[in-house]
PDB file of C-alpha atoms in Angstrom:
ATOM      1  CA  PRO A   1     -60.548 -68.778 -21.019  1.00 85.00           C
ATOM      2  CA  ALA A   2     -59.097 -65.788 -22.571  1.00 92.00           C
ATOM      3  CA  LEU A   3     -60.851 -62.482 -23.520  1.00 95.00           C
ATOM      4  CA  VAL A   4     -59.019 -59.865 -25.561  1.00 96.00           C
ATOM      5  CA  CYS A   5     -60.394 -56.290 -26.586  1.00 96.00           C
ATOM      6  CA  SER A   6     -59.667 -53.446 -28.835  1.00 96.00           C
ATOM      7  CA  ILE A   7     -61.187 -50.101 -28.154  1.00 96.00           C
ATOM      8  CA  ARG A   8     -62.479 -47.711 -30.420  1.00 95.00           C
ATOM      9  CA  ASN A   9     -64.731 -44.662 -29.987  1.00 96.00           C
ATOM     10  CA  GLY A  10     -65.468 -45.733 -26.478  1.00 95.00           C
ATOM     11  CA  LEU A  11     -66.302 -49.360 -27.348  1.00 96.00           C
ATOM     12  CA  ALA A  12     -64.517 -52.586 -26.571  1.00 96.00           C
ATOM     13  CA  HIS A  13     -64.854 -55.034 -29.374  1.00 96.00           C
ATOM     14  CA  GLY A  14     -63.868 -58.237 -28.069  1.00 96.00           C
ATOM     15  CA  SER A  15     -62.919 -62.044 -28.822  1.00 97.00           C
ATOM     16  CA  ALA A  16     -63.035 -64.965 -26.479  1.00 96.00           C
ATOM     17  CA  ARG A  17     -61.495 -68.366 -26.760  1.00 95.00           C
ATOM     18  CA  SER A  18     -62.422 -70.990 -24.125  1.00 91.00           C
ATOM     19  CA  VAL A  19     -61.121 -74.497 -22.873  1.00 85.00           C
ATOM     20  CA  LYS A  20     -62.940 -77.621 -22.398  1.00 79.00           C
ATOM     21  CA  ASN A  21     -65.555 -77.798 -19.959  1.00 82.00           C
ATOM     22  CA  PHE A  22     -66.213 -74.043 -20.107  1.00 88.00           C
ATOM     23  CA  ASP A  23     -68.737 -72.695 -22.599  1.00 93.00           C
ATOM     24  CA  ILE A  24     -67.728 -69.261 -23.297  1.00 95.00           C
ATOM     25  CA  VAL A  25     -71.215 -68.204 -24.635  1.00 96.00           C
ATOM     26  CA  LYS A  26     -72.865 -69.261 -21.515  1.00 95.00           C
ATOM     27  CA  ALA A  27     -70.459 -67.412 -19.685  1.00 95.00           C
ATOM     28  CA  LEU A  28     -71.083 -64.227 -21.670  1.00 96.00           C
ATOM     29  CA  GLU A  29     -74.758 -64.843 -21.271  1.00 95.00           C
ATOM     30  CA  ALA A  30     -74.668 -64.866 -17.606  1.00 95.00           C
ATOM     31  CA  VAL A  31     -72.576 -61.631 -16.888  1.00 94.00           C
ATOM     32  CA  SER A  32     -74.169 -59.773 -19.856  1.00 92.00           C
ATOM     33  CA  PRO A  33     -77.282 -58.020 -18.172  1.00 89.00           C
ATOM     34  CA  ASP A  34     -76.425 -54.424 -18.223  1.00 91.00           C
ATOM     35  CA  LEU A  35     -73.003 -54.936 -19.470  1.00 94.00           C
ATOM     36  CA  LEU A  36     -72.837 -56.413 -22.938  1.00 96.00           C
ATOM     37  CA  PHE A  37     -74.212 -54.667 -26.040  1.00 94.00           C
ATOM     38  CA  LYS A  38     -74.019 -57.811 -27.867  1.00 94.00           C
ATOM     39  CA  PHE A  39     -72.284 -61.050 -27.927  1.00 95.00           C
ATOM     40  CA  GLY A  40     -72.470 -64.480 -29.936  1.00 94.00           C
ATOM     41  CA  GLY A  41     -70.207 -67.398 -30.864  1.00 94.00           C
ATOM     42  CA  HIS A  42     -70.131 -71.170 -29.568  1.00 94.00           C
ATOM     43  CA  ALA A  43     -68.681 -72.877 -26.765  1.00 92.00           C
ATOM     44  CA  ALA A  44     -65.211 -72.372 -27.783  1.00 92.00           C
ATOM     45  CA  ALA A  45     -65.117 -69.040 -29.267  1.00 95.00           C
ATOM     46  CA  ALA A  46     -67.073 -65.832 -28.966  1.00 96.00           C
ATOM     47  CA  GLY A  47     -67.427 -62.127 -29.949  1.00 96.00           C
ATOM     48  CA  PHE A  48     -68.751 -59.378 -27.779  1.00 97.00           C
ATOM     49  CA  THR A  49     -69.060 -55.524 -27.572  1.00 97.00           C
ATOM     50  CA  LEU A  50     -69.460 -53.329 -24.346  1.00 96.00           C
ATOM     51  CA  PRO A  51     -68.760 -49.988 -23.347  1.00 96.00           C
ATOM     52  CA  ALA A  52     -65.010 -49.566 -22.687  1.00 96.00           C
ATOM     53  CA  THR A  53     -65.833 -48.002 -19.308  1.00 96.00           C
ATOM     54  CA  LYS A  54     -67.240 -51.307 -18.173  1.00 96.00           C
ATOM     55  CA  LEU A  55     -63.957 -53.467 -18.716  1.00 96.00           C
ATOM     56  CA  ASP A  56     -63.253 -53.761 -15.251  1.00 96.00           C
ATOM     57  CA  LEU A  57     -66.932 -54.984 -14.438  1.00 96.00           C
ATOM     58  CA  LEU A  58     -66.590 -57.659 -17.285  1.00 96.00           C
ATOM     59  CA  ARG A  59     -63.455 -58.826 -15.766  1.00 95.00           C
ATOM     60  CA  GLU A  60     -64.802 -58.902 -12.363  1.00 95.00           C
ATOM     61  CA  ARG A  61     -67.975 -60.777 -13.422  1.00 95.00           C
ATOM     62  CA  ILE A  62     -66.192 -63.344 -15.880  1.00 94.00           C
ATOM     63  CA  ASN A  63     -63.733 -64.345 -13.209  1.00 93.00           C
ATOM     64  CA  ARG A  64     -66.277 -64.750 -10.595  1.00 94.00           C
ATOM     65  CA  TYR A  65     -68.494 -66.991 -13.114  1.00 94.00           C
ATOM     66  CA  ALA A  66     -65.333 -69.004 -13.929  1.00 91.00           C
ATOM     67  CA  ALA A  67     -64.299 -69.575 -10.262  1.00 89.00           C
ATOM     68  CA  ALA A  68     -67.600 -70.836  -9.487  1.00 90.00           C
ATOM     69  CA  ALA A  69     -67.883 -73.060 -12.899  1.00 88.00           C
ATOM     70  CA  PHE A  70     -64.522 -74.829 -12.822  1.00 81.00           C
ATOM     71  CA  SER A  71     -63.611 -77.608 -10.233  1.00 76.00           C
ATOM     72  CA  ASN A  72     -60.058 -78.419  -9.819  1.00 71.00           C
ATOM     73  CA  THR A  73     -60.196 -81.356 -12.123  1.00 70.00           C
ATOM     74  CA  ASP A  74     -61.156 -79.112 -15.052  1.00 71.00           C
ATOM     75  CA  LEU A  75     -57.833 -77.473 -14.824  1.00 71.00           C
ATOM     76  CA  VAL A  76     -55.862 -80.395 -14.940  1.00 76.00           C
ATOM     77  CA  PRO A  77     -54.179 -80.961 -18.331  1.00 77.00           C
ATOM     78  CA  VAL A  78     -55.398 -84.077 -20.168  1.00 79.00           C
ATOM     79  CA  ARG A  79     -53.376 -85.509 -22.979  1.00 83.00           C
ATOM     80  CA  ILE A  80     -55.088 -88.132 -24.992  1.00 86.00           C
ATOM     81  CA  PHE A  81     -52.827 -90.725 -26.812  1.00 92.00           C
ATOM     82  CA  GLU A  82     -53.447 -93.729 -29.101  1.00 94.00           C
ATOM     83  CA  ALA A  83     -51.538 -96.403 -27.541  1.00 95.00           C
ATOM     84  CA  GLU A  84     -48.442 -97.164 -25.282  1.00 95.00           C
ATOM     85  CA  LEU A  85     -45.540 -98.803 -27.067  1.00 94.00           C
ATOM     86  CA  THR A  86     -42.032 -99.957 -26.381  1.00 92.00           C
ATOM     87  CA  PRO A  87     -39.072 -98.815 -28.495  1.00 94.00           C
ATOM     88  CA  ASN A  88     -39.090-102.148 -29.960  1.00 92.00           C
ATOM     89  CA  ASP A  89     -42.553-101.506 -31.586  1.00 94.00           C
ATOM     90  CA  VAL A  90     -41.587 -98.417 -33.486  1.00 95.00           C
ATOM     91  CA  THR A  91     -40.637 -99.643 -36.848  1.00 95.00           C
ATOM     92  CA  PHE A  92     -40.154 -98.058 -40.254  1.00 95.00           C
ATOM     93  CA  ASP A  93     -43.326-100.091 -41.409  1.00 96.00           C
ATOM     94  CA  LEU A  94     -45.289 -98.934 -38.526  1.00 96.00           C
ATOM     95  CA  ILE A  95     -44.597 -95.324 -39.421  1.00 95.00           C
ATOM     96  CA  LYS A  96     -45.100 -95.804 -43.150  1.00 94.00           C
ATOM     97  CA  ASP A  97     -48.637 -97.422 -42.104  1.00 94.00           C
ATOM     98  CA  LEU A  98     -49.362 -94.416 -39.845  1.00 94.00           C
ATOM     99  CA  SER A  99     -48.673 -91.967 -42.853  1.00 92.00           C
ATOM    100  CA  ARG A 100     -51.922 -93.218 -44.487  1.00 92.00           C
ATOM    101  CA  LEU A 101     -53.796 -91.301 -42.085  1.00 91.00           C
ATOM    102  CA  GLU A 102     -52.533 -88.029 -43.367  1.00 91.00           C
ATOM    103  CA  PRO A 103     -53.259 -85.397 -43.876  1.00 92.00           C
ATOM    104  CA  HIS A 104     -53.126 -84.091 -40.506  1.00 89.00           C
ATOM    105  CA  GLY A 105     -54.916 -81.130 -39.150  1.00 86.00           C
ATOM    106  CA  ILE A 106     -57.580 -79.892 -36.491  1.00 79.00           C
ATOM    107  CA  GLU A 107     -60.066 -82.654 -37.185  1.00 81.00           C
ATOM    108  CA  ASN A 108     -57.386 -85.333 -37.814  1.00 89.00           C
ATOM    109  CA  PRO A 109     -54.325 -84.414 -35.464  1.00 89.00           C
ATOM    110  CA  LYS A 110     -51.235 -86.523 -35.799  1.00 92.00           C
ATOM    111  CA  PRO A 111     -51.478 -89.404 -33.625  1.00 94.00           C
ATOM    112  CA  LEU A 112     -49.605 -89.325 -30.016  1.00 96.00           C
ATOM    113  CA  TYR A 113     -47.992 -92.329 -28.487  1.00 97.00           C
ATOM    114  CA  VAL A 114     -46.554 -93.142 -25.141  1.00 97.00           C
ATOM    115  CA  ILE A 115     -43.057 -94.989 -25.270  1.00 96.00           C
ATOM    116  CA  ARG A 116     -41.749 -96.458 -22.081  1.00 94.00           C
ATOM    117  CA  GLY A 117     -37.924 -97.244 -22.123  1.00 93.00           C
ATOM    118  CA  LYS A 118     -34.679 -96.899 -20.273  1.00 93.00           C
ATOM    119  CA  VAL A 119     -32.463 -93.705 -21.198  1.00 94.00           C
ATOM    120  CA  VAL A 120     -29.260 -95.438 -22.745  1.00 95.00           C
ATOM    121  CA  GLU A 121     -27.785 -92.339 -24.155  1.00 95.00           C
ATOM    122  CA  MET A 122     -28.635 -88.575 -24.159  1.00 95.00           C
ATOM    123  CA  ARG A 123     -26.987 -85.231 -25.132  1.00 95.00           C
ATOM    124  CA  ILE A 124     -27.874 -81.761 -26.005  1.00 95.00           C
ATOM    125  CA  VAL A 125     -27.964 -80.841 -29.786  1.00 94.00           C
ATOM    126  CA  GLY A 126     -28.089 -77.511 -31.500  1.00 94.00           C
ATOM    127  CA  GLY A 127     -27.365 -76.079 -28.098  1.00 93.00           C
ATOM    128  CA  LYS A 128     -30.814 -76.532 -26.680  1.00 95.00           C
ATOM    129  CA  HIS A 129     -32.541 -79.581 -27.950  1.00 96.00           C
ATOM    130  CA  LEU A 130     -32.365 -82.927 -25.837  1.00 96.00           C
ATOM    131  CA  ARG A 131     -31.576 -85.867 -27.699  1.00 96.00           C
ATOM    132  CA  MET A 132     -31.888 -89.316 -25.893  1.00 95.00           C
ATOM    133  CA  ARG A 133     -31.953 -92.950 -26.918  1.00 96.00           C
ATOM    134  CA  LEU A 134     -34.504 -95.317 -25.370  1.00 95.00           C
ATOM    135  CA  SER A 135     -34.169 -99.053 -25.315  1.00 93.00           C
ATOM    136  CA  ALA A 136     -36.368-101.913 -23.726  1.00 89.00           C
ATOM    137  CA  ARG A 137     -34.131-105.009 -24.384  1.00 84.00           C
ATOM    138  CA  GLY A 138     -33.883-104.433 -28.053  1.00 84.00           C
ATOM    139  CA  PRO A 139     -33.557-101.864 -30.580  1.00 88.00           C
ATOM    140  CA  VAL A 140     -33.014 -98.211 -29.539  1.00 93.00           C
ATOM    141  CA  LEU A 141     -35.278 -95.389 -30.201  1.00 95.00           C
ATOM    142  CA  ASP A 142     -34.059 -91.905 -30.935  1.00 96.00           C
ATOM    143  CA  ALA A 143     -36.168 -89.317 -29.107  1.00 96.00           C
ATOM    144  CA  ILE A 144     -35.790 -85.594 -29.544  1.00 97.00           C
ATOM    145  CA  TRP A 145     -37.394 -82.985 -27.038  1.00 96.00           C
ATOM    146  CA  TRP A 146     -37.268 -79.612 -28.966  1.00 96.00           C
ATOM    147  CA  HIS A 147     -36.070 -76.510 -26.816  1.00 96.00           C
ATOM    148  CA  ARG A 148     -35.733 -78.640 -23.401  1.00 94.00           C
ATOM    149  CA  GLY A 149     -32.092 -79.048 -23.138  1.00 93.00           C
ATOM    150  CA  GLU A 150     -32.270 -77.734 -19.617  1.00 93.00           C
ATOM    151  CA  PHE A 151     -34.067 -80.615 -18.663  1.00 91.00           C
ATOM    152  CA  MET A 152     -31.121 -83.088 -19.191  1.00 90.00           C
ATOM    153  CA  GLU A 153     -29.901 -82.541 -15.561  1.00 89.00           C
ATOM    154  CA  ARG A 154     -33.266 -84.265 -14.377  1.00 89.00           C
ATOM    155  CA  PHE A 155     -32.379 -87.579 -16.080  1.00 87.00           C
ATOM    156  CA  LYS A 156     -29.426 -89.853 -16.000  1.00 89.00           C
ATOM    157  CA  ILE A 157     -28.426 -92.816 -18.007  1.00 93.00           C
ATOM    158  CA  GLY A 158     -30.437 -95.704 -16.894  1.00 92.00           C
ATOM    159  CA  SER A 159     -33.513 -93.815 -15.894  1.00 91.00           C
ATOM    160  CA  ASN A 160     -36.911 -95.381 -16.782  1.00 93.00           C
ATOM    161  CA  ILE A 161     -39.017 -92.763 -18.467  1.00 94.00           C
ATOM    162  CA  ALA A 162     -42.123 -92.735 -20.367  1.00 95.00           C
ATOM    163  CA  VAL A 163     -42.190 -90.085 -23.194  1.00 96.00           C
ATOM    164  CA  LEU A 164     -45.382 -88.745 -24.921  1.00 97.00           C
ATOM    165  CA  GLY A 165     -44.967 -87.659 -28.598  1.00 97.00           C
ATOM    166  CA  ARG A 166     -45.366 -88.285 -32.413  1.00 97.00           C
ATOM    167  CA  LEU A 167     -43.662 -90.938 -34.306  1.00 97.00           C
ATOM    168  CA  GLU A 168     -41.435 -90.099 -37.356  1.00 95.00           C
ATOM    169  CA  ILE A 169     -38.618 -90.930 -39.602  1.00 94.00           C
ATOM    170  CA  ASN A 170     -35.479 -88.859 -39.075  1.00 93.00           C
ATOM    171  CA  GLU A 171     -33.089 -88.598 -42.087  1.00 93.00           C
ATOM    172  CA  TRP A 172     -29.732 -86.790 -41.355  1.00 90.00           C
ATOM    173  CA  ASN A 173     -26.646 -87.353 -43.465  1.00 93.00           C
ATOM    174  CA  GLY A 174     -28.187 -89.823 -45.531  1.00 94.00           C
ATOM    175  CA  ILE A 175     -29.226 -92.175 -42.483  1.00 93.00           C
ATOM    176  CA  LYS A 176     -32.785 -92.830 -41.599  1.00 94.00           C
ATOM    177  CA  ARG A 177     -33.951 -93.645 -38.161  1.00 94.00           C
ATOM    178  CA  THR A 178     -37.017 -94.000 -36.269  1.00 95.00           C
ATOM    179  CA  GLN A 179     -37.773 -91.332 -33.951  1.00 96.00           C
ATOM    180  CA  ILE A 180     -40.171 -89.881 -31.489  1.00 97.00           C
ATOM    181  CA  ASN A 181     -40.707 -86.215 -31.307  1.00 97.00           C
ATOM    182  CA  VAL A 182     -41.352 -85.675 -27.660  1.00 97.00           C
ATOM    183  CA  GLU A 183     -43.741 -83.409 -26.117  1.00 95.00           C
ATOM    184  CA  ASP A 184     -43.651 -84.626 -22.385  1.00 94.00           C
ATOM    185  CA  VAL A 185     -41.697 -86.941 -20.363  1.00 93.00           C
ATOM    186  CA  TYR A 186     -42.529 -88.798 -17.055  1.00 91.00           C
ATOM    187  CA  ILE A 187     -39.764 -90.476 -15.041  1.00 89.00           C
ATOM    188  CA  LEU A 188     -40.858 -93.691 -13.789  1.00 88.00           C
ATOM    189  CA  ARG A 189     -40.223 -94.873 -10.289  1.00 78.00           C
ATOM    190  CA  LYS A 190     -39.765 -98.323  -9.503  1.00 64.00           C
ATOM    191  CA  GLY A 191     -41.563-100.336  -6.706  1.00 40.00           C
TER     192      GLY A 191
END
């Protein structure tokens, strides 16, 4: 969770945003006695006001509350994806069918997929992006990992990897190719 305040005339006016499994309004309620003038919101976001002189006390109390409320598993990032595919599964028809789910936004995010494959080609493009081609005994799939060129040294041709990302059609110089816009990569170990 994050709390940010602006101070005017001796009052700190704050805004809070939270994470899954941490109700920020309950947290503010727990720390509010003799501290907050007012607060309100919902589990994921809230506003609050307190004397600016009590900001350190707010920090202390909210950190203590969070330390008691969180377990180690609450802080493990979780990514939810629709399905696991191979490069062979990713076709123009599939991507066209998925476009029927648009428009995408907060309540309807663009679907994420996991693609397992072997790295058959990789290079840095644009000086900082990692472009890979993945195969699983069939057609290859282009994969682009924006702003992650520095990770190229962690892979080698022939590495078996799983990538998490969003499917798209990339058109460049009049050539259209299926592609996954990578958000994360996991190196698969054999055995």
